[in-house]
């Protein structure tokens, strides 16, 4: 069965030619994790293809996605990309042009919004930041619809109702919620606000990445305390709108690359059909 990891990261060394704008690295890291490192790790654990999600290391300007683009060009049969951009610019056409530039490569799948980070101070996690509802983002949603591409949202649970508003307002835009909205000690799989996922599932343009489980879990592999969350998502969305991701190497302090994905083998409530969609079919139907 093919395995597509829908959420990885890669970045190069800090150089004068392509400098880091802020030192946002995984815990314990102080150097590069290159696309060659990623592909070597993919080969080691049996991942066929993966999506390189641009990190804020390079900012949100014109060169934010340069390393991701280079990664795709280096491994055009193995890697896809998701980019970053400056969303809240004053000129709507500048925003739309920036969006088109990010998704101009046929293996760039869309743009990412760090919804749980305050836009002006992206190092601050906020569970209820509402900037994603700003009217100034209308050019982003309109261009995403025009380009028939995705917007990937990294929210906390209290923001799920906001995503529901966006999904209803822009039904032609595919929205992908990353990391299951990052459940933690303050969430319960059957209670609001995390259970707002059930209502969000009514919007057919919403998908969910079942990713970054080790970081949310308070247990060791196979992260059984996360399984009720996965069960509920499966019930609400069906496997056809779920896809698995590792978040590696951002997980290196919590889990090995293999552990980030192999929990699927221990989730006995998943059928072979479920695993097929999670591991590759949902991705292929959404993006290919």
Coordinates of C-alpha atoms in Angstrom, one line a residue:
X1 CA 0.0 0.0 0.0
X2 CA 1.5 3.4 -1.0
X3 CA 2.4 5.8 1.9
X4 CA 2.2 9.5 1.4
X5 CA 3.3 11.6 4.4
X6 CA 1.2 14.8 4.0
X7 CA 3.2 16.9 6.5
X8 CA 7.0 17.1 6.7
X9 CA 9.5 19.9 6.9
X10 CA 12.9 20.5 5.3
X11 CA 15.3 23.5 5.4
X12 CA 18.8 24.3 4.4
X13 CA 21.7 25.9 6.3
X14 CA 21.7 29.6 7.2
X15 CA 23.6 31.2 4.3
X16 CA 24.0 34.7 2.9
X17 CA 22.3 33.6 -0.3
X18 CA 19.3 32.1 1.5
X19 CA 19.3 33.4 5.1
X20 CA 17.1 32.4 8.0
X21 CA 14.9 35.4 9.1
X22 CA 14.2 34.0 12.5
X23 CA 15.6 30.9 14.4
X24 CA 12.4 28.8 14.5
X25 CA 13.7 25.3 14.7
X26 CA 12.5 22.0 16.2
X27 CA 13.4 21.4 19.8
X28 CA 17.0 20.4 20.1
X29 CA 17.9 21.5 16.5
X30 CA 20.5 24.1 15.6
X31 CA 21.3 23.3 11.9
X32 CA 19.8 22.2 8.7
X33 CA 17.5 19.3 7.9
X34 CA 17.9 19.1 4.1
X35 CA 15.7 17.6 1.5
X36 CA 18.3 14.9 1.0
X37 CA 18.0 14.1 4.8
X38 CA 14.3 13.9 4.4
X39 CA 14.3 11.6 1.4
X40 CA 16.9 9.4 3.2
X41 CA 14.6 9.1 6.2
X42 CA 11.6 8.4 3.9
X43 CA 13.5 5.6 2.3
X44 CA 14.5 4.2 5.7
X45 CA 10.9 4.0 7.0
X46 CA 9.1 3.2 3.7
X47 CA 7.5 6.5 2.8
X48 CA 6.9 6.8 -1.0
X49 CA 6.2 10.6 -1.2
X50 CA 5.9 13.4 1.2
X51 CA 4.7 17.1 1.4
X52 CA 7.3 19.6 2.5
X53 CA 5.5 22.3 4.5
X54 CA 7.5 25.5 4.4
X55 CA 8.5 26.6 7.9
X56 CA 8.5 30.3 9.1
X57 CA 12.3 30.1 9.2
X58 CA 12.5 32.0 6.0
X59 CA 9.7 34.5 6.8
X60 CA 6.7 35.2 4.6
X61 CA 8.2 37.3 1.8
X62 CA 9.0 36.5 -1.8
X63 CA 11.8 34.0 -0.9
X64 CA 9.9 32.3 1.9
X65 CA 9.3 29.2 -0.2
X66 CA 12.6 29.1 -2.1
X67 CA 14.0 26.1 -0.2
X68 CA 10.8 24.2 -0.6
X69 CA 10.8 24.9 -4.4
X70 CA 14.4 23.7 -4.5
X71 CA 13.4 20.5 -2.6
X72 CA 10.7 19.7 -5.2
X73 CA 13.1 20.3 -8.1
X74 CA 15.7 18.1 -6.5
X75 CA 13.2 15.2 -6.0
X76 CA 10.4 15.8 -8.5
X77 CA 9.0 12.3 -8.1
X78 CA 9.1 12.2 -4.3
X79 CA 8.2 15.6 -2.9
X80 CA 5.4 18.1 -3.0
X81 CA 5.2 21.5 -1.3
X82 CA 2.9 23.8 0.7
X83 CA 4.0 27.5 0.9
X84 CA 3.8 30.5 3.1
X85 CA 3.0 34.1 2.1
X86 CA 2.1 37.5 3.5
X87 CA -1.7 37.5 3.6
X88 CA -2.6 40.9 5.0
X89 CA -1.2 43.2 2.4
X90 CA -3.0 46.5 1.6
X91 CA -3.3 45.9 -2.2
X92 CA -5.7 43.0 -3.0
X93 CA -4.0 42.4 -6.4
X94 CA -0.6 42.1 -4.7
X95 CA -2.1 39.4 -2.4
X96 CA -3.5 37.5 -5.4
X97 CA -0.3 37.8 -7.3
X98 CA 1.7 36.5 -4.3
X99 CA -0.7 33.6 -4.0
X100 CA -0.3 32.7 -7.7
X101 CA 3.5 32.9 -7.3
X102 CA 3.4 30.4 -4.4
X103 CA 1.3 27.8 -6.2
X104 CA 2.8 28.4 -9.6
X105 CA 4.7 25.0 -9.5
X106 CA 2.5 22.1 -10.3
X107 CA 3.7 20.2 -7.2
X108 CA 2.9 23.2 -4.8
X109 CA -0.4 22.2 -3.3
X110 CA -1.5 25.5 -1.7
X111 CA -0.7 27.9 1.1
X112 CA -0.6 27.6 4.8
X113 CA -2.1 29.8 7.5
X114 CA -0.8 29.5 11.1
X115 CA -4.2 30.2 12.4
X116 CA -3.2 29.6 16.0
X117 CA -0.5 32.1 15.9
X118 CA -1.2 35.8 16.2
X119 CA -0.4 37.3 12.8
X120 CA 1.7 40.2 14.1
X121 CA 3.7 38.0 16.6
X122 CA 3.9 34.6 15.1
X123 CA 5.8 33.1 18.0
X124 CA 2.7 33.5 20.3
X125 CA 0.2 30.6 20.4
X126 CA -3.3 31.8 20.7
X127 CA -6.3 29.5 21.0
X128 CA -8.8 32.0 19.8
X129 CA -7.0 34.2 17.3
X130 CA -9.6 35.5 14.8
X131 CA -7.5 37.2 12.2
X132 CA -8.4 34.4 9.7
X133 CA -11.9 36.0 9.5
X134 CA -10.4 39.4 8.5
X135 CA -12.1 40.9 5.4
X136 CA -8.7 41.7 4.0
X137 CA -8.2 37.9 3.4
X138 CA -11.0 37.9 0.8
X139 CA -8.4 38.0 -2.1
X140 CA -6.8 34.9 -0.7
X141 CA -10.0 32.9 -0.7
X142 CA -11.0 34.2 -4.1
X143 CA -7.6 33.3 -5.6
X144 CA -7.6 29.9 -4.0
X145 CA -10.9 29.2 -5.7
X146 CA -9.6 30.6 -9.0
X147 CA -6.5 28.4 -8.9
X148 CA -8.5 25.3 -7.6
X149 CA -6.0 24.8 -4.9
X150 CA -6.0 24.4 -1.1
X151 CA -5.6 26.5 2.0
X152 CA -4.0 24.6 4.9
X153 CA -5.1 25.9 8.3
X154 CA -3.2 25.2 11.6
X155 CA -5.8 26.1 14.3
X156 CA -6.5 25.3 17.9
X157 CA -9.9 23.8 18.8
X158 CA -11.6 27.1 19.7
X159 CA -11.0 28.3 16.1
X160 CA -12.9 25.4 14.5
X161 CA -16.2 27.3 14.4
X162 CA -14.3 30.1 12.6
X163 CA -13.2 27.6 10.0
X164 CA -16.8 26.6 9.6
X165 CA -17.7 30.1 8.8
X166 CA -15.0 30.3 6.1
X167 CA -16.0 26.9 4.7
X168 CA -19.6 28.1 4.3
X169 CA -18.6 31.5 2.8
X170 CA -16.2 30.0 0.3
X171 CA -17.5 26.5 -0.6
X172 CA -15.3 26.4 -3.7
X173 CA -12.1 26.5 -1.6
X174 CA -10.7 23.3 -0.2
X175 CA -9.7 23.8 3.4
X176 CA -7.4 21.4 5.1
X177 CA -7.2 21.4 8.9
X178 CA -3.8 20.4 10.1
X179 CA -2.8 18.3 13.1
X180 CA -6.4 17.6 14.1
X181 CA -6.5 21.1 15.5
X182 CA -3.8 20.2 18.0
X183 CA -5.7 18.4 20.8
X184 CA -4.1 18.8 24.2
X185 CA -4.9 18.5 28.0
X186 CA -7.6 21.1 27.6
X187 CA -9.6 19.2 25.0
X188 CA -11.9 16.2 25.0
X189 CA -12.7 14.2 21.8
X190 CA -16.4 14.3 22.6
X191 CA -16.9 17.8 23.9
X192 CA -16.7 21.3 22.5
X193 CA -14.7 23.1 21.3
X194 CA -12.8 20.1 19.8
X195 CA -16.1 18.4 19.0
X196 CA -17.0 21.3 16.8
X197 CA -15.3 19.1 14.2
X198 CA -18.6 17.3 13.9
X199 CA -20.4 20.4 12.6
X200 CA -17.4 21.3 10.5
X201 CA -17.7 17.9 8.7
X202 CA -21.0 19.1 7.2
X203 CA -18.9 21.2 4.8
X204 CA -17.7 18.9 2.0
X205 CA -14.8 21.3 1.3
X206 CA -13.1 20.6 4.6
X207 CA -10.4 17.9 5.1
X208 CA -8.3 17.0 8.1
X209 CA -4.7 15.9 8.5
X210 CA -4.4 13.2 11.1
X211 CA -0.9 14.3 12.0
X212 CA 1.5 15.3 14.7
X213 CA 0.0 12.7 17.1
X214 CA 3.1 12.3 19.3
X215 CA 3.2 16.0 20.2
X216 CA -0.5 16.0 21.3
X217 CA -0.3 12.7 23.2
X218 CA 0.6 12.3 26.8
X219 CA 1.4 8.6 26.2
X220 CA 4.2 6.7 24.4
X221 CA 3.7 5.0 21.0
X222 CA 1.1 4.1 19.8
X223 CA -0.5 7.1 21.4
X224 CA -3.7 5.4 22.4
X225 CA -5.1 8.5 24.1
X226 CA -5.3 10.0 20.6
X227 CA -7.3 7.2 19.2
X228 CA -10.7 8.5 20.4
X229 CA -10.0 11.7 18.4
X230 CA -9.2 9.7 15.3
X231 CA -12.3 7.5 15.8
X232 CA -14.5 10.6 16.0
X233 CA -13.0 12.2 12.9
X234 CA -13.5 8.9 11.1
X235 CA -17.1 8.9 12.1
X236 CA -17.7 12.5 11.2
X237 CA -15.7 12.9 8.0
X238 CA -15.3 9.4 6.8
X239 CA -11.9 8.2 5.7
X240 CA -12.4 10.0 2.3
X241 CA -11.5 13.3 3.9
X242 CA -8.7 12.2 6.3
X243 CA -5.0 11.9 5.5
X244 CA -2.0 11.0 7.7
X245 CA 1.0 13.1 8.3
X246 CA 4.1 12.9 10.6
X247 CA 5.2 16.5 11.2
X248 CA 8.7 15.2 11.1
X249 CA 11.3 16.3 12.0
X250 CA 9.5 18.7 14.3
X251 CA 8.6 15.6 16.2
X252 CA 12.2 14.6 16.9
X253 CA 11.9 15.3 20.6
X254 CA 8.8 13.3 20.9
X255 CA 9.1 10.4 18.5
X256 CA 11.1 8.8 15.7
X257 CA 9.9 9.2 12.2
X258 CA 8.7 5.6 12.1
X259 CA 6.7 6.1 15.3
X260 CA 5.0 9.2 13.8
X261 CA 3.3 7.0 11.2
X262 CA 3.4 3.4 12.5
X263 CA 0.7 4.0 15.1
X264 CA -1.7 3.3 12.2
X265 CA -0.7 -0.4 12.5
X266 CA -1.9 -0.5 16.1
X267 CA -5.2 1.3 15.5
X268 CA -7.3 -1.8 15.3
X269 CA -10.5 0.2 14.7
X270 CA -9.2 1.2 11.2
X271 CA -10.2 -1.1 8.4
X272 CA -7.9 -1.7 5.4
X273 CA -10.1 0.7 3.4
X274 CA -9.7 3.4 6.1
X275 CA -5.9 2.9 6.0
X276 CA -6.0 3.1 2.2
X277 CA -7.6 6.5 2.3
X278 CA -5.5 7.8 5.2
X279 CA -2.2 6.7 3.6
X280 CA -2.7 7.8 0.0
X281 CA -6.2 7.8 -1.5
X282 CA -7.6 11.0 0.1
X283 CA -4.4 12.8 -0.9
X284 CA -4.6 11.6 -4.5
X285 CA -8.3 12.5 -4.9
X286 CA -7.8 16.0 -3.4
X287 CA -4.6 16.9 -5.1
X288 CA -3.9 14.8 -8.2

